[in-house]
GROMACS .gro file of C-alpha atoms in nm:
model
  211
    1MET     CA    1  33.320   7.480  -3.748
    2ASN     CA    2  33.011   7.580  -3.943
    3ASP     CA    3  32.665   7.658  -3.813
    4ASP     CA    4  32.400   7.418  -3.955
    5SER     CA    5  32.127   7.593  -3.787
    6GLU     CA    6  32.620   8.788  -3.162
    7SER     CA    7  33.062   9.235  -2.823
    8ILE     CA    8  33.126   8.892  -3.051
    9SER     CA    9  33.472   8.825  -3.188
   10VAL     CA   10  33.540   8.629  -3.502
   11ALA     CA   11  33.829   8.622  -3.747
   12GLY     CA   12  33.996   8.914  -3.572
   13GLN     CA   13  33.689   9.135  -3.597
   14THR     CA   14  33.442   9.246  -3.333
   15ILE     CA   15  33.069   9.259  -3.399
   16ASP     CA   16  32.873   9.481  -3.166
   17MET     CA   17  32.515   9.358  -3.161
   18GLU     CA   18  32.394   9.691  -3.025
   19GLY     CA   19  32.532   9.878  -3.326
   20ASP     CA   20  32.846  10.084  -3.374
   21ALA     CA   21  33.006  10.344  -3.598
   22ALA     CA   22  33.096  10.079  -3.852
   23GLY     CA   23  32.736  10.060  -3.962
   24VAL     CA   24  32.621   9.749  -3.776
   25PRO     CA   25  32.244   9.786  -3.733
   26SER     CA   26  32.105   9.814  -3.383
   27GLU     CA   27  31.817   9.611  -3.249
   28ALA     CA   28  31.582   9.906  -3.304
   29LEU     CA   29  31.693   9.944  -3.666
   30LEU     CA   30  31.654   9.574  -3.736
   31ILE     CA   31  31.307   9.580  -3.584
   32ALA     CA   32  31.214   9.880  -3.800
   33ARG     CA   33  31.338   9.702  -4.112
   34HIS     CA   34  31.147   9.386  -4.037
   35THR     CA   35  30.822   9.544  -3.921
   36ALA     CA   36  30.724   9.644  -4.274
   37ASN     CA   37  30.739   9.279  -4.378
   38ALA     CA   38  30.601   9.117  -4.064
   39LEU     CA   39  30.235   9.130  -4.161
   40ARG     CA   40  30.310   8.995  -4.508
   41ARG     CA   41  30.509   8.706  -4.360
   42ARG     CA   42  30.230   8.629  -4.116
   43ALA     CA   43  29.975   8.622  -4.400
   44LEU     CA   44  30.191   8.372  -4.586
   45LEU     CA   45  30.213   8.136  -4.289
   46SER     CA   46  29.954   7.865  -4.260
   47ALA     CA   47  29.820   7.757  -3.924
   48ASN     CA   48  30.050   7.456  -3.923
   49THR     CA   49  30.381   7.620  -4.011
   50THR     CA   50  30.634   7.839  -3.835
   51LEU     CA   51  30.961   8.003  -3.926
   52VAL     CA   52  31.105   7.942  -3.580
   53GLN     CA   53  31.345   7.648  -3.580
   54ARG     CA   54  31.290   7.391  -3.306
   55ASP     CA   55  31.537   7.148  -3.157
   56PRO     CA   56  31.413   6.803  -3.270
   57LYS     CA   57  31.537   6.660  -2.939
   58ASP     CA   58  31.282   6.869  -2.750
   59VAL     CA   59  30.973   6.784  -2.952
   60ALA     CA   60  30.786   6.644  -2.651
   61GLY     CA   61  30.834   6.965  -2.452
   62ALA     CA   62  30.733   7.180  -2.748
   63ILE     CA   63  30.419   6.973  -2.799
   64ALA     CA   64  30.323   6.991  -2.430
   65LEU     CA   65  30.365   7.369  -2.421
   66GLY     CA   66  30.198   7.398  -2.761
   67PHE     CA   67  29.880   7.234  -2.634
   68VAL     CA   68  29.848   7.503  -2.366
   69LEU     CA   69  29.913   7.789  -2.608
   70ARG     CA   70  29.694   7.637  -2.876
   71GLY     CA   71  29.413   7.610  -2.625
   72ARG     CA   72  29.445   7.985  -2.567
   73GLY     CA   73  29.392   8.058  -2.936
   74LEU     CA   74  29.753   8.091  -3.050
   75GLY     CA   75  29.887   7.914  -3.358
   76ALA     CA   76  30.231   7.831  -3.489
   77ALA     CA   77  30.245   8.163  -3.674
   78ASP     CA   78  30.225   8.342  -3.336
   79SER     CA   79  30.552   8.193  -3.211
   80TRP     CA   80  30.769   8.493  -3.300
   81ARG     CA   81  30.508   8.733  -3.165
   82LEU     CA   82  30.506   8.553  -2.831
   83ASP     CA   83  30.887   8.548  -2.830
   84GLY     CA   84  30.883   8.921  -2.898
   85LEU     CA   85  30.645   8.981  -2.607
   86LEU     CA   86  30.867   8.781  -2.371
   87SER     CA   87  31.190   8.943  -2.495
   88GLY     CA   88  31.111   9.289  -2.359
   89SER     CA   89  31.182   9.428  -2.014
   90VAL     CA   90  30.959   9.356  -1.714
   91ASP     CA   91  30.835   9.717  -1.719
   92GLU     CA   92  30.746   9.693  -2.087
   93LEU     CA   93  30.567   9.362  -2.038
   94THR     CA   94  30.370   9.510  -1.748
   95GLN     CA   95  30.266   9.807  -1.961
   96ARG     CA   96  30.156   9.587  -2.248
   97LEU     CA   97  29.955   9.358  -2.021
   98THR     CA   98  29.796   9.655  -1.842
   99GLU     CA   99  29.688   9.804  -2.174
  100ALA     CA  100  29.554   9.468  -2.292
  101ALA     CA  101  29.364   9.420  -1.965
  102SER     CA  102  29.188   9.752  -2.019
  103HIS     CA  103  29.041   9.602  -2.338
  104LEU     CA  104  28.931   9.284  -2.158
  105PRO     CA  105  28.811   9.382  -1.810
  106GLY     CA  106  28.656   9.038  -1.760
  107GLY     CA  107  28.934   8.835  -1.922
  108ASP     CA  108  29.171   8.600  -1.744
  109ALA     CA  109  29.550   8.619  -1.764
  110GLY     CA  110  29.569   8.399  -2.073
  111ALA     CA  111  29.320   8.605  -2.268
  112VAL     CA  112  29.500   8.927  -2.167
  113ARG     CA  113  29.831   8.790  -2.292
  114VAL     CA  114  29.680   8.698  -2.628
  115ARG     CA  115  29.526   9.046  -2.650
  116ALA     CA  116  29.865   9.204  -2.576
  117ILE     CA  117  30.013   9.009  -2.865
  118ASP     CA  118  29.735   9.115  -3.103
  119LEU     CA  119  29.771   9.483  -3.010
  120ALA     CA  120  30.129   9.496  -3.148
  121ALA     CA  121  30.140   9.208  -3.393
  122ALA     CA  122  30.393   9.338  -3.647
  123GLU     CA  123  30.631   9.493  -3.391
  124LEU     CA  124  30.635   9.182  -3.172
  125ALA     CA  125  30.684   8.949  -3.470
  126ALA     CA  126  30.988   9.150  -3.581
  127ARG     CA  127  31.127   9.166  -3.226
  128GLY     CA  128  31.076   8.794  -3.179
  129GLU     CA  129  31.251   8.719  -3.506
  130TYR     CA  130  31.547   8.930  -3.395
  131ALA     CA  131  31.557   8.765  -3.051
  132ALA     CA  132  31.556   8.415  -3.202
  133TRP     CA  133  31.827   8.513  -3.452
  134LYS     CA  134  32.044   8.668  -3.177
  135ARG     CA  135  32.023   8.355  -2.962
  136ARG     CA  136  32.142   8.145  -3.255
  137ALA     CA  137  32.421   8.391  -3.331
  138ASP     CA  138  32.533   8.402  -2.965
  139ARG     CA  139  32.546   8.023  -2.960
  140TYR     CA  140  32.728   8.007  -3.294
  141PHE     CA  141  33.004   8.252  -3.193
  142ASP     CA  142  33.045   8.091  -2.850
  143GLU     CA  143  33.091   7.754  -3.017
  144ARG     CA  144  33.325   7.899  -3.279
  145ASP     CA  145  33.543   8.068  -3.015
  146ALA     CA  146  33.563   7.736  -2.829
  147TRP     CA  147  33.655   7.563  -3.153
  148LEU     CA  148  33.935   7.811  -3.228
  149ALA     CA  149  34.063   7.767  -2.873
  150ALA     CA  150  34.081   7.390  -2.914
  151ASP     CA  151  34.402   7.201  -2.970
  152GLU     CA  152  34.560   7.344  -3.285
  153GLU     CA  153  34.702   7.013  -3.400
  154MET     CA  154  34.359   6.853  -3.382
  155ARG     CA  155  34.208   7.138  -3.582
  156LEU     CA  156  34.477   7.126  -3.847
  157THR     CA  157  34.546   6.754  -3.880
  158GLY     CA  158  34.272   6.570  -3.687
  159GLY     CA  159  34.094   6.271  -3.836
  160TRP     CA  160  33.771   6.471  -3.873
  161ARG     CA  161  33.929   6.648  -4.171
  162GLN     CA  162  33.915   6.330  -4.379
  163ARG     CA  163  33.545   6.269  -4.329
  164ARG     CA  164  33.282   6.347  -4.588
  165MET     CA  165  33.166   6.704  -4.619
  166THR     CA  166  32.851   6.770  -4.416
  167MET     CA  167  32.521   6.866  -4.577
  168GLY     CA  168  32.542   7.198  -4.397
  169GLN     CA  169  32.882   7.265  -4.552
  170GLN     CA  170  32.753   7.175  -4.897
  171ASP     CA  171  32.454   7.408  -4.864
  172LEU     CA  172  32.669   7.694  -4.733
  173ILE     CA  173  32.926   7.653  -5.011
  174ARG     CA  174  32.654   7.659  -5.276
  175ALA     CA  175  32.491   7.966  -5.120
  176THR     CA  176  32.828   8.145  -5.095
  177CYS     CA  177  32.919   8.073  -5.456
  178ALA     CA  178  32.578   8.192  -5.572
  179LEU     CA  179  32.611   8.510  -5.366
  180TRP     CA  180  32.958   8.592  -5.500
  181GLU     CA  181  32.883   8.454  -5.849
  182ILE     CA  182  33.186   8.224  -5.845
  183ASP     CA  183  33.234   7.863  -5.950
  184LEU     CA  184  33.185   7.582  -5.704
  185PRO     CA  185  33.521   7.469  -5.566
  186GLY     CA  186  33.481   7.103  -5.660
  187HIS     CA  187  33.503   6.795  -5.438
  188MET     CA  188  33.630   6.860  -5.087
  189LEU     CA  189  33.646   6.666  -4.765
  190ARG     CA  190  33.521   6.809  -4.436
  191GLY     CA  191  33.852   6.969  -4.344
  192SER     CA  192  33.912   7.141  -4.678
  193ALA     CA  193  33.547   7.252  -4.686
  194HIS     CA  194  33.591   7.404  -4.339
  195ASP     CA  195  33.904   7.589  -4.457
  196TRP     CA  196  33.726   7.719  -4.769
  197LEU     CA  197  33.424   7.841  -4.572
  198ASP     CA  198  33.639   7.998  -4.302
  199ALA     CA  199  33.846   8.185  -4.563
  200ALA     CA  200  33.525   8.306  -4.726
  201ARG     CA  201  33.381   8.412  -4.388
  202ALA     CA  202  33.081   8.229  -4.520
  203ASN     CA  203  32.832   8.212  -4.236
  204LEU     CA  204  32.581   8.415  -4.432
  205ARG     CA  205  32.338   8.455  -4.142
  206TYR     CA  206  32.584   8.677  -3.957
  207LYS     CA  207  32.800   8.810  -4.240
  208GLY     CA  208  32.514   9.039  -4.345
  209LEU     CA  209  32.530   9.239  -4.022
  210SER     CA  210  32.704   9.532  -4.191
  211ALA     CA  211  32.507   9.513  -4.515
   0.00000   0.00000   0.00000
């Protein structure tokens, strides 16, 4: 299985999302790395774009919530910052809101929340990016573990193997070959593409954990 879209076990290895002696970066280190770039990324985002991927099946819900947030002065580029604010502990959230309220003694709860976001824009953007990435990684490894636990005969000889390669597989193969500076493997069906990607440990979103 390949992710078109984090302890985690995969291919006999364990990835500790909190960091370990093998050099896997912790949440704090990832936040520190991203903070330097957060303001630049925000400046590059227009009011109508976002780097956060949305499930197309939940567009109606996203739009309904978006109207409320938009009415409070937030734009699409604030999505990671809001995610970062909501990803902290209750105590941390309380502290941030208390500080923001001191700047807006006459503001309502919505205005205080927006002020809390603005007071730590770069940090919250980086934290939100990490939180969104970790949710995707958790889902990916859960699905992959379930896939590996499925019936072995189906995985090795099932009819799915003879179907056309998916667009996600094609994109991941091209990206992997470019990264390793190797030739494209040529025409493959879905099963052989899966085998090639699995052998290459080619989910690049999560392979870079120890980089």
